[in-house]
Tab-separated table of C-alpha atoms and ligand atoms in Angstrom:
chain	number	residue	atom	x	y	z
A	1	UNK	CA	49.486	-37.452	40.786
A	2	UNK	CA	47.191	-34.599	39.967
A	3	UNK	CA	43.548	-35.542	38.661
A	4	UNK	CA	40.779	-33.495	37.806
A	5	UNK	CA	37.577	-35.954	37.570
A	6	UNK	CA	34.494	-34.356	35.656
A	7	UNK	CA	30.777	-35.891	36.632
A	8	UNK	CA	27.596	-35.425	34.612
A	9	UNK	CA	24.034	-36.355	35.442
A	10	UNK	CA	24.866	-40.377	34.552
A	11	UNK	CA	26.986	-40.882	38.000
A	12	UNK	CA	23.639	-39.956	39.727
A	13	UNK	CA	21.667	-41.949	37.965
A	14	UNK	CA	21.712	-45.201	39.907
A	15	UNK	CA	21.165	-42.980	43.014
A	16	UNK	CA	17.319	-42.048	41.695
A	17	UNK	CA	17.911	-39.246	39.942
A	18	UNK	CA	17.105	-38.649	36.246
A	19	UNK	CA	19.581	-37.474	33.667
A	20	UNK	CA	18.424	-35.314	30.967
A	21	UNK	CA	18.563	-36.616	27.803
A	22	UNK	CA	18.364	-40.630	27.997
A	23	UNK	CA	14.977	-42.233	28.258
A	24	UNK	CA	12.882	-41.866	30.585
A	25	UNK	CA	15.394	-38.105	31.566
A	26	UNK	CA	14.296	-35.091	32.801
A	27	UNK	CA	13.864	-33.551	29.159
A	28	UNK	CA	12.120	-36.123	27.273
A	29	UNK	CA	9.189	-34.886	25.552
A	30	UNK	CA	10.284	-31.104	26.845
A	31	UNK	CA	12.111	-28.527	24.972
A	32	UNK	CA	15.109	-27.850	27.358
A	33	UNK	CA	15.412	-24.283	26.113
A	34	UNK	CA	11.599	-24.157	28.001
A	35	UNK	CA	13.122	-24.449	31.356
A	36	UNK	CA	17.018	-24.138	31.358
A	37	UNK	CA	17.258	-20.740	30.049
A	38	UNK	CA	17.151	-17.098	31.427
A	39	UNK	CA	14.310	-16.390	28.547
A	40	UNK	CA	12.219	-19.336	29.659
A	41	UNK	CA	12.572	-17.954	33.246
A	42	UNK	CA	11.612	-14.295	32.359
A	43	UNK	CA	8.792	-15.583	30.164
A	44	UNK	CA	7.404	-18.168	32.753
A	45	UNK	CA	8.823	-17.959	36.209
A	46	UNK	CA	6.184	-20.436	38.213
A	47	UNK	CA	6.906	-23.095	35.216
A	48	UNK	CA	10.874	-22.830	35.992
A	49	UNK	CA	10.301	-22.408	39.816
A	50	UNK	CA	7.862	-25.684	40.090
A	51	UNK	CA	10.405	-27.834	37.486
A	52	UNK	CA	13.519	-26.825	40.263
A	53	UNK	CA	11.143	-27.020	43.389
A	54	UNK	CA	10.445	-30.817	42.507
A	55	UNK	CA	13.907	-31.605	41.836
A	56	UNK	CA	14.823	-30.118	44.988
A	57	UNK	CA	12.638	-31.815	47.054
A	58	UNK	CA	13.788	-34.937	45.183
A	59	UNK	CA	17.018	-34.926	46.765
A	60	UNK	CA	15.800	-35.602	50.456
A	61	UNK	CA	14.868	-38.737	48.546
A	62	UNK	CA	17.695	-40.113	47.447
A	63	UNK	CA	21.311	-41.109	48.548
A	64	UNK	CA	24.947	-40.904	47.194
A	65	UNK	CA	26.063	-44.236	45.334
A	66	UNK	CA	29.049	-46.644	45.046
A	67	UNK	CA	30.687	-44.144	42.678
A	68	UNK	CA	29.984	-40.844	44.462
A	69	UNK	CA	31.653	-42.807	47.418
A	70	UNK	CA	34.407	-44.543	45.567
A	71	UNK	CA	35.538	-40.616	44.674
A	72	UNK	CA	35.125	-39.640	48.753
A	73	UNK	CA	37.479	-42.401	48.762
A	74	UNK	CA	40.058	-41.353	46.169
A	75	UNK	CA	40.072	-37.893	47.754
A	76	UNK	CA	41.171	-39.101	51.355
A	77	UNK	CA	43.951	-40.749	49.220
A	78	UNK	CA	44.904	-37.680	47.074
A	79	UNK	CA	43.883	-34.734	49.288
A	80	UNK	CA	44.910	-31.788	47.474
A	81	UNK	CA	45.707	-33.511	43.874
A	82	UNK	CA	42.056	-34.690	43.207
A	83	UNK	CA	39.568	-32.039	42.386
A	84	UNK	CA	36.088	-32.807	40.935
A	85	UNK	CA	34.441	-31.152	38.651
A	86	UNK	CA	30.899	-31.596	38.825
A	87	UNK	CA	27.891	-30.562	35.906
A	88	UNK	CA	25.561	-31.492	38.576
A	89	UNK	CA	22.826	-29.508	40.623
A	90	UNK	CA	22.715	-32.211	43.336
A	91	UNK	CA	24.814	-32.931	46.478
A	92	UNK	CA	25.556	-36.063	46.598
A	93	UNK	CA	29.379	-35.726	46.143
A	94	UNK	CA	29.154	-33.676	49.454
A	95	UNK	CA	27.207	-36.558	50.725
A	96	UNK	CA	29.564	-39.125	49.836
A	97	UNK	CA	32.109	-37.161	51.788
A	98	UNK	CA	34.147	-35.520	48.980
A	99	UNK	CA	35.367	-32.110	50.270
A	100	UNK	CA	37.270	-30.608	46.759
A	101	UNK	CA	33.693	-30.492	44.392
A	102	UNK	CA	33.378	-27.553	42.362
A	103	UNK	CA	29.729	-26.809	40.386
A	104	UNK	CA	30.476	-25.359	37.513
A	105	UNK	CA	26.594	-25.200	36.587
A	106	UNK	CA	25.393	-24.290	39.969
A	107	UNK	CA	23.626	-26.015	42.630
A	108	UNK	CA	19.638	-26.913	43.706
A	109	UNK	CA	20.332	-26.201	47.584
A	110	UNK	CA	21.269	-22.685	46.487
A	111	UNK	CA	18.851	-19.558	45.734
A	112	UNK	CA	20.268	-16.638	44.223
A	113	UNK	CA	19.048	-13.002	45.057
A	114	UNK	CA	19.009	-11.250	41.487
A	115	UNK	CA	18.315	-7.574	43.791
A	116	UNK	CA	21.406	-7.980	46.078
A	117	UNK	CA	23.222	-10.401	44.419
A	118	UNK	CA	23.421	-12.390	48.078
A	119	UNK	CA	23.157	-16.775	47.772
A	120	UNK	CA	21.591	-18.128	50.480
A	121	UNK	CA	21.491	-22.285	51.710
A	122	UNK	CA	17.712	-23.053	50.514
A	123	UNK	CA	16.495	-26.454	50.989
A	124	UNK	CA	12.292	-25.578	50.941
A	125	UNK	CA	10.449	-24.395	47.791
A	126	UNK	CA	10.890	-20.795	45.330
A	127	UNK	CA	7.828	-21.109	43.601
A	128	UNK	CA	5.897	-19.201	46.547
A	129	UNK	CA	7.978	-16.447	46.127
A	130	UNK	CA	9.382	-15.932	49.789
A	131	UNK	CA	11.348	-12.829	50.471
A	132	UNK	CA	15.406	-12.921	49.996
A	133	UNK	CA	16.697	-12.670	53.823
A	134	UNK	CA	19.624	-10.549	52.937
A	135	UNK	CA	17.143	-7.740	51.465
A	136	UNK	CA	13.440	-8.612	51.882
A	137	UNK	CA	13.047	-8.322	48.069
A	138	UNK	CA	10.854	-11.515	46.586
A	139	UNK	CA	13.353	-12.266	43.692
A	140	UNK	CA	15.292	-15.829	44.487
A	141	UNK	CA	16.061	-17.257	41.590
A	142	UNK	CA	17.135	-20.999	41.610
A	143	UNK	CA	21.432	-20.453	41.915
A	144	UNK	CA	21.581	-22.462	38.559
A	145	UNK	CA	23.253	-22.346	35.145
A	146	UNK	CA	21.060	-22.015	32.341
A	147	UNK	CA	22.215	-21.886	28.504
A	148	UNK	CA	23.507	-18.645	27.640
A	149	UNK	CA	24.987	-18.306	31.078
A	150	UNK	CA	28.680	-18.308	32.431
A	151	UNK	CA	29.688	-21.380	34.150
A	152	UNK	CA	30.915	-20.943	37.421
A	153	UNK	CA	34.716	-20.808	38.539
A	154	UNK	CA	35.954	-21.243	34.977
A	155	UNK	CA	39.394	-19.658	36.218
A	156	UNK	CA	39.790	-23.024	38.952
A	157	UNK	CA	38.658	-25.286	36.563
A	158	UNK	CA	41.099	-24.202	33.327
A	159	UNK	CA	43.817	-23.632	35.915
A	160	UNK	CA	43.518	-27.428	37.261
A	161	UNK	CA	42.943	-29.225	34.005
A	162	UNK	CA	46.319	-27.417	32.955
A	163	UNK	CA	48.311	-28.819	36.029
A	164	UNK	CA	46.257	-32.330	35.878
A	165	UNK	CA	48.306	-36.090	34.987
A	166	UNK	CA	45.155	-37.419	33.843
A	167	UNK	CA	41.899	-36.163	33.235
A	168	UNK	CA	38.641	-38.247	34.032
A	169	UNK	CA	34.802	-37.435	32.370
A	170	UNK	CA	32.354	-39.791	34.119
A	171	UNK	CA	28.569	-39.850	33.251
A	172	UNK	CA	28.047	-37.260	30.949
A	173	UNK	CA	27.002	-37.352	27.199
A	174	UNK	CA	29.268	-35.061	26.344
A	175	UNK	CA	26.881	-32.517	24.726
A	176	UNK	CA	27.163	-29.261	26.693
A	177	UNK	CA	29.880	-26.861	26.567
A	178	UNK	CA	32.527	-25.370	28.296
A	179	UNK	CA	32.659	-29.059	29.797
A	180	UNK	CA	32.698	-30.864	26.654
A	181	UNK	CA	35.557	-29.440	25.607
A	182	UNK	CA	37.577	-30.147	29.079
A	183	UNK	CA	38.852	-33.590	27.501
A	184	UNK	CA	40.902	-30.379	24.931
A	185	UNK	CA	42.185	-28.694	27.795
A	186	UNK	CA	43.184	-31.014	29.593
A	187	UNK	CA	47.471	-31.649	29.710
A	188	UNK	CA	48.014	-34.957	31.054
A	189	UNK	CA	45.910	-38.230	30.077
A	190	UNK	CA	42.438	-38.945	29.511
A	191	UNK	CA	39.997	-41.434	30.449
A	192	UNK	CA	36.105	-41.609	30.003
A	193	UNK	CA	33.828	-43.317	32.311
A	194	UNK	CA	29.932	-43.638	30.519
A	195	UNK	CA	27.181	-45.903	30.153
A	196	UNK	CA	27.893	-45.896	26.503
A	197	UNK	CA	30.412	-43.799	23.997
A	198	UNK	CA	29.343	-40.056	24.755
A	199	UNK	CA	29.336	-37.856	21.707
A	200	UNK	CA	33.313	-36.707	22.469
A	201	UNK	CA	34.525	-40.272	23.165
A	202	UNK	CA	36.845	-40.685	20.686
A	203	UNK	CA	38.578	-37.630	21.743
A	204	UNK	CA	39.571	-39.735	24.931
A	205	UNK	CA	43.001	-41.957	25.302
A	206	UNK	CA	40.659	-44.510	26.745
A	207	UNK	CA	37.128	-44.882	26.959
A	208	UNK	CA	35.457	-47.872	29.451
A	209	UNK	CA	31.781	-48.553	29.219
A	210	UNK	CA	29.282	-49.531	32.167
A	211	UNK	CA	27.310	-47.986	34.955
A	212	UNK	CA	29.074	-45.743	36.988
A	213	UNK	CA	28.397	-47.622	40.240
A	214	UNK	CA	30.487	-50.568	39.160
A	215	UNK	CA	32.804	-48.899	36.886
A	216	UNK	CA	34.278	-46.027	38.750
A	217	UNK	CA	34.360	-48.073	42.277
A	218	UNK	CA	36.638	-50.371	40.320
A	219	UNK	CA	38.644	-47.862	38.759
A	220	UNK	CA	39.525	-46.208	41.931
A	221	UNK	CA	40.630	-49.765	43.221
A	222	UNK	CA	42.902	-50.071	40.441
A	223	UNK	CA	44.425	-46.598	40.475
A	224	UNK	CA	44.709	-46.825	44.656
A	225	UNK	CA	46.873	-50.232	43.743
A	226	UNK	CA	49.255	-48.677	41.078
A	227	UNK	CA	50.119	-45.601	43.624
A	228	UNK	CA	50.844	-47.668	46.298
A	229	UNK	CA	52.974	-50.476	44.235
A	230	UNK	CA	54.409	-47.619	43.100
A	231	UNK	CA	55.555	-45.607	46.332
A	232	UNK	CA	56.531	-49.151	47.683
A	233	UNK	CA	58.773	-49.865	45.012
A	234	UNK	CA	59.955	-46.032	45.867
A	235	UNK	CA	60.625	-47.288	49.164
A	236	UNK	CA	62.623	-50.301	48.466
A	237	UNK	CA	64.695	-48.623	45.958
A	238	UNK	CA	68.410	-48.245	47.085
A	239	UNK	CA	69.548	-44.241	48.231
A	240	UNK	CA	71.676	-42.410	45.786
B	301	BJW	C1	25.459	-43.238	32.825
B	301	BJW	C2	24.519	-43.883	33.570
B	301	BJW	C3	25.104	-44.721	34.559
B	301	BJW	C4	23.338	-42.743	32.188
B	301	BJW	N1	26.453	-44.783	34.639
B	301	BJW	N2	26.733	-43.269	32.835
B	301	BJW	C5	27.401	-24.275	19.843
B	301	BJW	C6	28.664	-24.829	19.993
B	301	BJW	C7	29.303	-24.805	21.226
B	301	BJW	C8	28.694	-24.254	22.326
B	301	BJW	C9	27.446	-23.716	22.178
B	301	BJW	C10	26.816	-23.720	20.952
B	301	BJW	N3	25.604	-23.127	21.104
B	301	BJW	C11	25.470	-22.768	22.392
B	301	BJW	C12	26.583	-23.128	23.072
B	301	BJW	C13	26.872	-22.966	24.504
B	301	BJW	C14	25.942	-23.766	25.370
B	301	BJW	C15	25.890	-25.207	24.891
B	301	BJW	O1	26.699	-26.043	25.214
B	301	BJW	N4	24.859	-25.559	24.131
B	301	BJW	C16	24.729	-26.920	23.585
B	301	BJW	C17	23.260	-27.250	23.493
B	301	BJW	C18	25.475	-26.969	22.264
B	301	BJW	N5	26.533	-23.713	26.694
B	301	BJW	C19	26.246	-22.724	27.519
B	301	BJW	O2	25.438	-21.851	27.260
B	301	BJW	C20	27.034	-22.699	28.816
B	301	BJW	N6	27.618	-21.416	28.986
B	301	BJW	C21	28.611	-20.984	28.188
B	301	BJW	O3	29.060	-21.671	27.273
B	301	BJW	O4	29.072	-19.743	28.523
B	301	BJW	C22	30.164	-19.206	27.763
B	301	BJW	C23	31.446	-19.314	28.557
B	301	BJW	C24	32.018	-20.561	28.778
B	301	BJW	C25	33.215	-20.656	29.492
B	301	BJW	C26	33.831	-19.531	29.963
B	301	BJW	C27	33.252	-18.282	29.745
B	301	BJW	C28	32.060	-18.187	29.017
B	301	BJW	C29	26.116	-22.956	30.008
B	301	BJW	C30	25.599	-24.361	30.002
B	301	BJW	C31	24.614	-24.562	31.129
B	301	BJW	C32	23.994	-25.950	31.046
B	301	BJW	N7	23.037	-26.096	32.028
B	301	BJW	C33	22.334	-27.354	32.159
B	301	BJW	C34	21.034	-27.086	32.928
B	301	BJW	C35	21.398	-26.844	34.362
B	301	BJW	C36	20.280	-26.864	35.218
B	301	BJW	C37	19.632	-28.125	35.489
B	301	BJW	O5	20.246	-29.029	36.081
B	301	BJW	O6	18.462	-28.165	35.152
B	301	BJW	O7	23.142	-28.312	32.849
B	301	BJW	S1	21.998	-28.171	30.635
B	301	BJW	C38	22.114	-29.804	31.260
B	301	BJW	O8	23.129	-30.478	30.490
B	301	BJW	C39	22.642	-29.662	32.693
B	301	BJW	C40	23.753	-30.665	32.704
B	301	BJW	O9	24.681	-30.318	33.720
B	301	BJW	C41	24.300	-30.605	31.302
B	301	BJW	C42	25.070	-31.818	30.868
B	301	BJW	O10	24.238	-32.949	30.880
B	301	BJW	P1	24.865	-34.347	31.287
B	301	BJW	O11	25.289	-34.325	32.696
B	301	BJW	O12	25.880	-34.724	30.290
B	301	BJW	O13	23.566	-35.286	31.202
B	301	BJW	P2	22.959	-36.091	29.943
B	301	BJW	O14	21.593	-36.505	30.310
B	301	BJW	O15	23.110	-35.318	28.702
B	301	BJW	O16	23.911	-37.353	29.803
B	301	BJW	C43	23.976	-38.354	30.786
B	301	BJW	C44	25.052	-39.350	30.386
B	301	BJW	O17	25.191	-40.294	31.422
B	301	BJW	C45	24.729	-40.131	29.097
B	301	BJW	O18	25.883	-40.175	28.264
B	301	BJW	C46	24.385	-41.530	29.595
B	301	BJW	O19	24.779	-42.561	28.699
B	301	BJW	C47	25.199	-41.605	30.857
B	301	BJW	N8	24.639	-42.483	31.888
B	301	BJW	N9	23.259	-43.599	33.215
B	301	BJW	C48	27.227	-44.069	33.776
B	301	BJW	N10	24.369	-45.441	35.406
């Protein structure tokens, strides 16, 4: 069975780290189009630097949860057929121990050279300018993707929820496109995982509501017991 499983900021949440637009998120009281876009970083680069600086240091802070592991745990299972799609700048699905994680909207622990185009591992701070070490040129960007920006990979991504049985969207209000329009795209089923209804939830088959950290732990369980009653019963099944 082929499944393409699509995270937002809500499967981090019970890990420490913020989501954007519930209370309490990374945008309340802010004007997102202040520090997510390329205009906001031309107009104010220290603002945009220090907002990604914290947020990267946050994540020495914090540790993958029961649903970033219950997905490490589907992917032993599925190898190949599970790929997740993750909205996220964090690595806590690489954490957990899931291998197949594709960021469509780039990742923190990444800085982008915008005078050689190289990407370099950065784990340390942007906003003091240090010098790109493919080039020596002092323009690292954070490797993130802002509104107005292509999403990364798009070609994977379309390509997978085209092949996919079912098609999972945990954690994410459903607000930001290309991704909330993967639930359209998608061939084979559809499930959403959320704290509440997101703003596509309707468009789902099913919808369950409920932290991620119980919910998607106990949908793996479930899923893990239908394959396996399922190749047993494959097994007892006379030869032809
Ligand atoms: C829990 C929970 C718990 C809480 N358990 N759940 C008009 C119409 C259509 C499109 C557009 C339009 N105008 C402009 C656009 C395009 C634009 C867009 O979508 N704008 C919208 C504002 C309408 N999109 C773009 O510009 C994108 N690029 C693009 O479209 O290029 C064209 C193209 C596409 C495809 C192929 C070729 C070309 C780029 C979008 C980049 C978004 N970047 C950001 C910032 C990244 C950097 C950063 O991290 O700072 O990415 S925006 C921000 O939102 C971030 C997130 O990844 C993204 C989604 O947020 P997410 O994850 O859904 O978080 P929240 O906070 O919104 O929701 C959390 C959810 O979790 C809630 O539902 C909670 O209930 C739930 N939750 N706790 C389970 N414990």
């Amino acid at each position: 069975m082929k499944i393409v499983v699509l995270t937002g900021a809500g499967i981090s949440a019970e890990s420490g780290l913020a989501t954007f637009r519930d209370s309490g998120g990374l945008w309340e009281g802010h004007d997102p189009m202040q520090v997510a876009t390329p205009e906001a970083y031309a107009q104010d680069p220290g603002l945009v630097q220090r907002f990604y600086d914290e947020r990267r240091a946050a994540l020495s802070r914090v540790e993958p949860n029961a649903a970033h592991r219950a997905l490490a745990r589907l992917e032993v299972a599925l190898g190949d057929d599970l790929l997740v799609v993750t909205q996220n700048v964090d690595d806590l699905h690489e954490r957990a121990g899931s291998r197949r994680v594709h960021h469509i909207h780039g990742r923190l622990r990444s800085a982008w050279c915008t005078t050689c185009d190289a990407r370099h591992e950065w784990s340390g701070s942007l906003g003091d300018e240090p010098p790109c070490p493919a080039c020596g040129a002092r323009t690292l960007r954070p490797d993130i993707v802002w509104f107005g920006e292509i999403p990364y990979g798009m070609d994977v991504v379309e390509q997978a929820l085209w092949d996919c049985d079912l098609f999972v969207s945990i954690g994410t209000s459903g607000l930001v496109y290309p991704a909330a329009a993967f639930v359209h795209w998608a061939r084979g089923a559809t499930l959403e995982l959320n704290l509440e209804p997101s703003a596509g939830a309707t468009d789902f088959a099913e919808s369950r509501q409920g932290p991620a950290g119980s919910l998607v732990p106990a949908w793996v369980d479930e899923l893990l017991g239908e394959l396996s009653d399922e190749s047993s019963d494959e097994a007892a099944r006379p030869p032809s």
